[in-house]
PDB file of C-alpha atoms in Angstrom:
ATOM      1  CA  MET U   1      -0.486   9.220 -25.332  1.00 42.00           C
ATOM      2  CA  GLU U   2      -3.317  11.710 -25.837  1.00 50.00           C
ATOM      3  CA  HIS U   3      -3.095  15.208 -24.625  1.00 51.00           C
ATOM      4  CA  LEU U   4      -5.637  16.388 -21.859  1.00 54.00           C
ATOM      5  CA  SER U   5      -8.802  17.468 -23.690  1.00 60.00           C
ATOM      6  CA  GLY U   6     -10.978  19.945 -21.791  1.00 68.00           C
ATOM      7  CA  PRO U   7     -14.046  19.714 -23.929  1.00 74.00           C
ATOM      8  CA  VAL U   8     -13.876  15.952 -23.962  1.00 70.00           C
ATOM      9  CA  LEU U   9     -13.477  15.698 -20.170  1.00 72.00           C
ATOM     10  CA  LEU U  10     -16.276  18.272 -19.625  1.00 77.00           C
ATOM     11  CA  SER U  11     -18.809  16.532 -21.975  1.00 81.00           C
ATOM     12  CA  GLY U  12     -17.837  13.050 -20.520  1.00 78.00           C
ATOM     13  CA  PHE U  13     -18.504  14.614 -17.011  1.00 80.00           C
ATOM     14  CA  LEU U  14     -21.784  15.947 -17.933  1.00 85.00           C
ATOM     15  CA  LEU U  15     -22.706  12.556 -19.547  1.00 85.00           C
ATOM     16  CA  SER U  16     -21.631  10.649 -16.614  1.00 84.00           C
ATOM     17  CA  SER U  17     -23.721  12.938 -14.316  1.00 86.00           C
ATOM     18  CA  ILE U  18     -26.647  11.953 -16.459  1.00 90.00           C
ATOM     19  CA  VAL U  19     -25.891   8.395 -16.377  1.00 89.00           C
ATOM     20  CA  TYR U  20     -25.503   8.586 -12.400  1.00 89.00           C
ATOM     21  CA  SER U  21     -28.896  10.065 -12.188  1.00 90.00           C
ATOM     22  CA  VAL U  22     -30.433   7.313 -14.201  1.00 92.00           C
ATOM     23  CA  VAL U  23     -28.468   4.700 -12.314  1.00 92.00           C
ATOM     24  CA  PHE U  24     -29.732   6.000  -8.970  1.00 91.00           C
ATOM     25  CA  VAL U  25     -33.328   5.771 -10.142  1.00 93.00           C
ATOM     26  CA  VAL U  26     -32.837   2.278 -11.525  1.00 94.00           C
ATOM     27  CA  VAL U  27     -31.118   1.142  -8.181  1.00 92.00           C
ATOM     28  CA  ASP U  28     -34.008   2.893  -6.025  1.00 92.00           C
ATOM     29  CA  SER U  29     -36.572   1.134  -8.048  1.00 93.00           C
ATOM     30  CA  LEU U  30     -34.957  -2.322  -7.868  1.00 93.00           C
ATOM     31  CA  PHE U  31     -34.279  -2.054  -4.302  1.00 90.00           C
ATOM     32  CA  ARG U  32     -37.977  -1.025  -3.746  1.00 92.00           C
ATOM     33  CA  ARG U  33     -39.243  -3.980  -6.004  1.00 93.00           C
ATOM     34  CA  PHE U  34     -36.977  -6.803  -4.757  1.00 91.00           C
ATOM     35  CA  ALA U  35     -36.662  -5.687  -0.996  1.00 88.00           C
ATOM     36  CA  PRO U  36     -39.903  -3.842  -0.284  1.00 90.00           C
ATOM     37  CA  SER U  37     -40.156  -4.484   3.425  1.00 90.00           C
ATOM     38  CA  PHE U  38     -36.549  -3.476   3.919  1.00 87.00           C
ATOM     39  CA  TYR U  39     -36.806  -0.549   1.803  1.00 88.00           C
ATOM     40  CA  GLU U  40     -39.881   0.748   3.666  1.00 88.00           C
ATOM     41  CA  ARG U  41     -38.364   0.092   7.170  1.00 87.00           C
ATOM     42  CA  LEU U  42     -35.280   2.174   6.097  1.00 83.00           C
ATOM     43  CA  LYS U  43     -37.487   4.894   4.698  1.00 86.00           C
ATOM     44  CA  LEU U  44     -39.786   4.894   7.684  1.00 86.00           C
ATOM     45  CA  LYS U  45     -36.740   4.848  10.020  1.00 84.00           C
ATOM     46  CA  ASP U  46     -34.922   7.931   8.571  1.00 79.00           C
ATOM     47  CA  GLU U  47     -34.964   8.255   4.717  1.00 77.00           C
ATOM     48  CA  VAL U  48     -32.007  10.619   4.835  1.00 76.00           C
ATOM     49  CA  ARG U  49     -29.613   8.774   7.212  1.00 78.00           C
ATOM     50  CA  ALA U  50     -30.792   5.299   6.802  1.00 79.00           C
ATOM     51  CA  LEU U  51     -31.913   4.757   3.195  1.00 82.00           C
ATOM     52  CA  ASN U  52     -29.846   7.357   1.168  1.00 83.00           C
ATOM     53  CA  PRO U  53     -26.290   5.940   2.405  1.00 83.00           C
ATOM     54  CA  ILE U  54     -27.353   2.440   1.195  1.00 83.00           C
ATOM     55  CA  LEU U  55     -28.618   3.503  -2.074  1.00 86.00           C
ATOM     56  CA  LEU U  56     -25.554   5.800  -2.637  1.00 85.00           C
ATOM     57  CA  ALA U  57     -23.228   2.700  -1.870  1.00 83.00           C
ATOM     58  CA  MET U  58     -25.282   0.690  -4.331  1.00 86.00           C
ATOM     59  CA  VAL U  59     -24.943   3.288  -7.034  1.00 89.00           C
ATOM     60  CA  ARG U  60     -21.255   3.516  -6.318  1.00 86.00           C
ATOM     61  CA  ILE U  61     -20.920  -0.219  -6.674  1.00 85.00           C
ATOM     62  CA  ALA U  62     -22.816  -0.340  -9.828  1.00 87.00           C
ATOM     63  CA  ILE U  63     -20.800   2.494 -11.559  1.00 88.00           C
ATOM     64  CA  GLY U  64     -17.565   1.352  -9.918  1.00 85.00           C
ATOM     65  CA  VAL U  65     -17.713  -2.245 -11.096  1.00 85.00           C
ATOM     66  CA  THR U  66     -19.080  -1.566 -14.612  1.00 89.00           C
ATOM     67  CA  THR U  67     -17.130   1.664 -15.392  1.00 89.00           C
ATOM     68  CA  THR U  68     -14.578   2.865 -13.022  1.00 89.00           C
ATOM     69  CA  LEU U  69     -12.763  -0.291 -12.163  1.00 88.00           C
ATOM     70  CA  PRO U  70     -12.247  -1.556 -15.834  1.00 91.00           C
ATOM     71  CA  SER U  71     -11.269   1.819 -17.101  1.00 91.00           C
ATOM     72  CA  CYS U  72      -8.769   2.496 -14.152  1.00 90.00           C
ATOM     73  CA  VAL U  73      -7.144  -0.885 -14.438  1.00 90.00           C
ATOM     74  CA  GLN U  74      -6.565  -0.384 -18.316  1.00 93.00           C
ATOM     75  CA  ALA U  75      -5.372   3.096 -17.622  1.00 91.00           C
ATOM     76  CA  ALA U  76      -2.903   1.905 -15.047  1.00 90.00           C
ATOM     77  CA  ARG U  77      -1.848  -0.889 -17.143  1.00 92.00           C
ATOM     78  CA  THR U  78      -1.151   1.408 -20.115  1.00 91.00           C
ATOM     79  CA  THR U  79       0.367   4.344 -18.306  1.00 88.00           C
ATOM     80  CA  PRO U  80       4.015   4.355 -17.572  1.00 88.00           C
ATOM     81  CA  TRP U  81       5.414   5.471 -14.088  1.00 86.00           C
ATOM     82  CA  GLY U  82       6.753   9.071 -13.970  1.00 83.00           C
ATOM     83  CA  VAL U  83       5.611  12.574 -13.990  1.00 80.00           C
ATOM     84  CA  ASP U  84       4.188  14.529 -16.950  1.00 79.00           C
ATOM     85  CA  GLN U  85       2.130  11.613 -18.171  1.00 79.00           C
ATOM     86  CA  PRO U  86      -1.289  12.928 -19.973  1.00 78.00           C
ATOM     87  CA  LEU U  87      -4.546  11.203 -19.594  1.00 81.00           C
ATOM     88  CA  ASN U  88      -5.145   8.465 -22.143  1.00 85.00           C
ATOM     89  CA  THR U  89      -8.568   7.532 -23.093  1.00 86.00           C
ATOM     90  CA  ALA U  90      -9.061   4.879 -20.506  1.00 89.00           C
ATOM     91  CA  GLY U  91      -7.729   7.386 -17.887  1.00 88.00           C
ATOM     92  CA  GLN U  92     -10.203  10.028 -19.066  1.00 86.00           C
ATOM     93  CA  VAL U  93     -13.002   7.356 -18.483  1.00 88.00           C
ATOM     94  CA  CYS U  94     -11.583   6.482 -15.093  1.00 89.00           C
ATOM     95  CA  VAL U  95     -11.303  10.020 -13.740  1.00 87.00           C
ATOM     96  CA  VAL U  96     -14.474  11.354 -15.104  1.00 88.00           C
ATOM     97  CA  SER U  97     -16.647   8.464 -13.770  1.00 88.00           C
ATOM     98  CA  GLN U  98     -15.133   8.836 -10.296  1.00 88.00           C
ATOM     99  CA  LEU U  99     -15.305  12.688 -10.295  1.00 87.00           C
ATOM    100  CA  ALA U 100     -18.928  12.525 -11.566  1.00 88.00           C
ATOM    101  CA  VAL U 101     -19.858  10.178  -8.623  1.00 88.00           C
ATOM    102  CA  TRP U 102     -18.147  12.324  -6.064  1.00 88.00           C
ATOM    103  CA  SER U 103     -19.911  15.476  -7.427  1.00 89.00           C
ATOM    104  CA  ASN U 104     -23.228  13.952  -7.674  1.00 90.00           C
ATOM    105  CA  GLU U 105     -23.070  12.569  -4.127  1.00 88.00           C
ATOM    106  CA  LEU U 106     -22.379  16.120  -2.825  1.00 87.00           C
ATOM    107  CA  PHE U 107     -25.849  17.151  -2.157  1.00 86.00           C
ATOM    108  CA  PRO U 108     -27.326  13.821  -0.546  1.00 86.00           C
ATOM    109  CA  VAL U 109     -24.194  13.351   1.481  1.00 86.00           C
ATOM    110  CA  ARG U 110     -24.404  16.967   2.862  1.00 85.00           C
ATOM    111  CA  MET U 111     -27.734  16.030   4.273  1.00 84.00           C
ATOM    112  CA  TYR U 112     -26.478  13.464   6.602  1.00 81.00           C
ATOM    113  CA  SER U 113     -22.726  13.927   6.930  1.00 81.00           C
ATOM    114  CA  GLN U 114     -20.722  17.233   6.880  1.00 83.00           C
ATOM    115  CA  GLU U 115     -17.548  15.399   7.353  1.00 83.00           C
ATOM    116  CA  LEU U 116     -18.354  13.241   4.320  1.00 82.00           C
ATOM    117  CA  PHE U 117     -19.275  16.251   2.456  1.00 86.00           C
ATOM    118  CA  ILE U 118     -15.870  18.119   3.154  1.00 88.00           C
ATOM    119  CA  HIS U 119     -14.137  14.767   2.154  1.00 84.00           C
ATOM    120  CA  HIS U 120     -15.759  14.773  -1.108  1.00 85.00           C
ATOM    121  CA  ILE U 121     -14.947  18.354  -1.689  1.00 89.00           C
ATOM    122  CA  LEU U 122     -11.308  17.882  -0.820  1.00 87.00           C
ATOM    123  CA  CYS U 123     -11.093  14.821  -3.091  1.00 85.00           C
ATOM    124  CA  LEU U 124     -12.496  16.859  -6.035  1.00 87.00           C
ATOM    125  CA  PHE U 125      -9.858  19.532  -5.458  1.00 87.00           C
ATOM    126  CA  SER U 126      -7.019  17.109  -4.932  1.00 84.00           C
ATOM    127  CA  ALA U 127      -7.970  15.157  -8.158  1.00 84.00           C
ATOM    128  CA  ALA U 128      -8.095  18.389 -10.219  1.00 82.00           C
ATOM    129  CA  ASN U 129      -4.778  19.468  -8.800  1.00 82.00           C
ATOM    130  CA  ILE U 130      -3.207  16.102  -9.971  1.00 80.00           C
ATOM    131  CA  ILE U 131      -5.032  16.218 -13.394  1.00 78.00           C
ATOM    132  CA  LEU U 132      -4.225  19.949 -14.162  1.00 77.00           C
ATOM    133  CA  SER U 133      -0.543  19.844 -13.221  1.00 76.00           C
ATOM    134  CA  PRO U 134       0.860  16.543 -14.576  1.00 70.00           C
ATOM    135  CA  PRO U 135       4.442  17.906 -14.662  1.00 72.00           C
ATOM    136  CA  MET U 136       4.433  17.839 -10.773  1.00 74.00           C
ATOM    137  CA  HIS U 137       2.388  14.593 -10.041  1.00 77.00           C
ATOM    138  CA  GLN U 138       2.141  11.088 -11.175  1.00 82.00           C
ATOM    139  CA  ILE U 139      -1.267   9.985 -12.665  1.00 83.00           C
ATOM    140  CA  LYS U 140      -0.621   6.060 -12.312  1.00 84.00           C
ATOM    141  CA  PRO U 141      -1.167   6.092  -8.518  1.00 83.00           C
ATOM    142  CA  LEU U 142      -4.431   7.951  -9.077  1.00 83.00           C
ATOM    143  CA  TYR U 143      -5.761   5.255 -11.377  1.00 85.00           C
ATOM    144  CA  MET U 144      -4.910   2.493  -9.060  1.00 84.00           C
ATOM    145  CA  TYR U 145      -6.507   4.243  -6.095  1.00 81.00           C
ATOM    146  CA  TYR U 146      -9.685   4.792  -8.043  1.00 84.00           C
ATOM    147  CA  ALA U 147      -9.792   1.289  -9.350  1.00 82.00           C
ATOM    148  CA  SER U 148      -9.707  -0.093  -5.798  1.00 79.00           C
ATOM    149  CA  MET U 149     -11.984   2.403  -4.071  1.00 77.00           C
ATOM    150  CA  ASP U 150     -15.556   1.102  -4.580  1.00 68.00           C
ATOM    151  CA  VAL U 151     -14.702  -2.483  -4.526  1.00 66.00           C
ATOM    152  CA  ARG U 152     -13.309  -2.837  -1.088  1.00 64.00           C
ATOM    153  CA  VAL U 153     -14.946  -0.169   1.289  1.00 62.00           C
ATOM    154  CA  ASP U 154     -18.340   0.160  -0.308  1.00 61.00           C
ATOM    155  CA  VAL U 155     -19.026  -3.518  -0.817  1.00 62.00           C
ATOM    156  CA  LEU U 156     -18.054  -4.317   2.835  1.00 62.00           C
ATOM    157  CA  ARG U 157     -20.177  -1.296   4.026  1.00 61.00           C
ATOM    158  CA  LEU U 158     -23.157  -2.294   2.104  1.00 59.00           C
ATOM    159  CA  PHE U 159     -23.062  -5.882   3.735  1.00 61.00           C
ATOM    160  CA  TRP U 160     -22.319  -4.419   7.219  1.00 56.00           C
ATOM    161  CA  PHE U 161     -18.910  -5.883   7.555  1.00 53.00           C
ATOM    162  CA  TYR U 162     -17.423  -3.009   9.543  1.00 49.00           C
ATOM    163  CA  ASN U 163     -15.059  -5.480  11.611  1.00 49.00           C
ATOM    164  CA  ALA U 164     -13.722  -7.012   8.492  1.00 46.00           C
ATOM    165  CA  LEU U 165     -11.963  -3.548   7.384  1.00 46.00           C
ATOM    166  CA  ASP U 166      -8.281  -3.123   7.850  1.00 51.00           C
ATOM    167  CA  ILE U 167      -6.578  -0.436  10.028  1.00 52.00           C
ATOM    168  CA  LEU U 168      -6.766   2.304   7.224  1.00 54.00           C
ATOM    169  CA  SER U 169     -10.507   1.968   6.996  1.00 56.00           C
ATOM    170  CA  TYR U 170     -10.770   2.146  10.709  1.00 53.00           C
ATOM    171  CA  TRP U 171      -8.996   5.504  10.774  1.00 57.00           C
ATOM    172  CA  LYS U 172     -11.154   6.626   7.875  1.00 58.00           C
ATOM    173  CA  ARG U 173     -14.229   5.617   9.851  1.00 56.00           C
ATOM    174  CA  LEU U 174     -12.977   7.309  12.917  1.00 56.00           C
ATOM    175  CA  LEU U 175     -12.423  10.496  11.089  1.00 58.00           C
ATOM    176  CA  HIS U 176     -15.939  10.182   9.445  1.00 55.00           C
ATOM    177  CA  SER U 177     -17.639   8.769  12.513  1.00 52.00           C
ATOM    178  CA  GLY U 178     -20.947  10.375  11.545  1.00 50.00           C
ATOM    179  CA  THR U 179     -21.364   8.448   8.283  1.00 45.00           C
ATOM    180  CA  ARG U 180     -22.308   4.976   9.618  1.00 46.00           C
ATOM    181  CA  VAL U 181     -25.267   3.404   7.957  1.00 42.00           C
TER     182      VAL U 181
END
């Protein structure tokens, strides 16, 4: 296993932030091109509270399915259970891709939901705690959590299947009641 490399994680984080910005622009232009009436209706209704959450969900799905999910599955498969496990290469991609998404969503999320903004900040701090102190925490559950994150909740939210979510998502929605699209 490889040891945690600060410069590699930092450069990966910066590169992931650039990729996030490019993916956001691409998703925005594709949405505007292939669903112009729906796009304009959401934009006229409320760009911050109606359009941005849908765009953010689509960007999360795009990055989650292409980068976070495969790298987290590979990292979870190759990392043994136990504490003091360093990040392997797939683990670095997994963690950096998820942290880049959370950090890049901070400003847009702050505009429509203070609760979700605080949730993102706390998630960033908890992930940093787990990564920076491997002798105290297991890293494998973090990989599994990140792998399943965007696929379930964001896909269902994007297609407005609020009632199809399980009880954990119900409590999450209850805690973040101001974040409904």
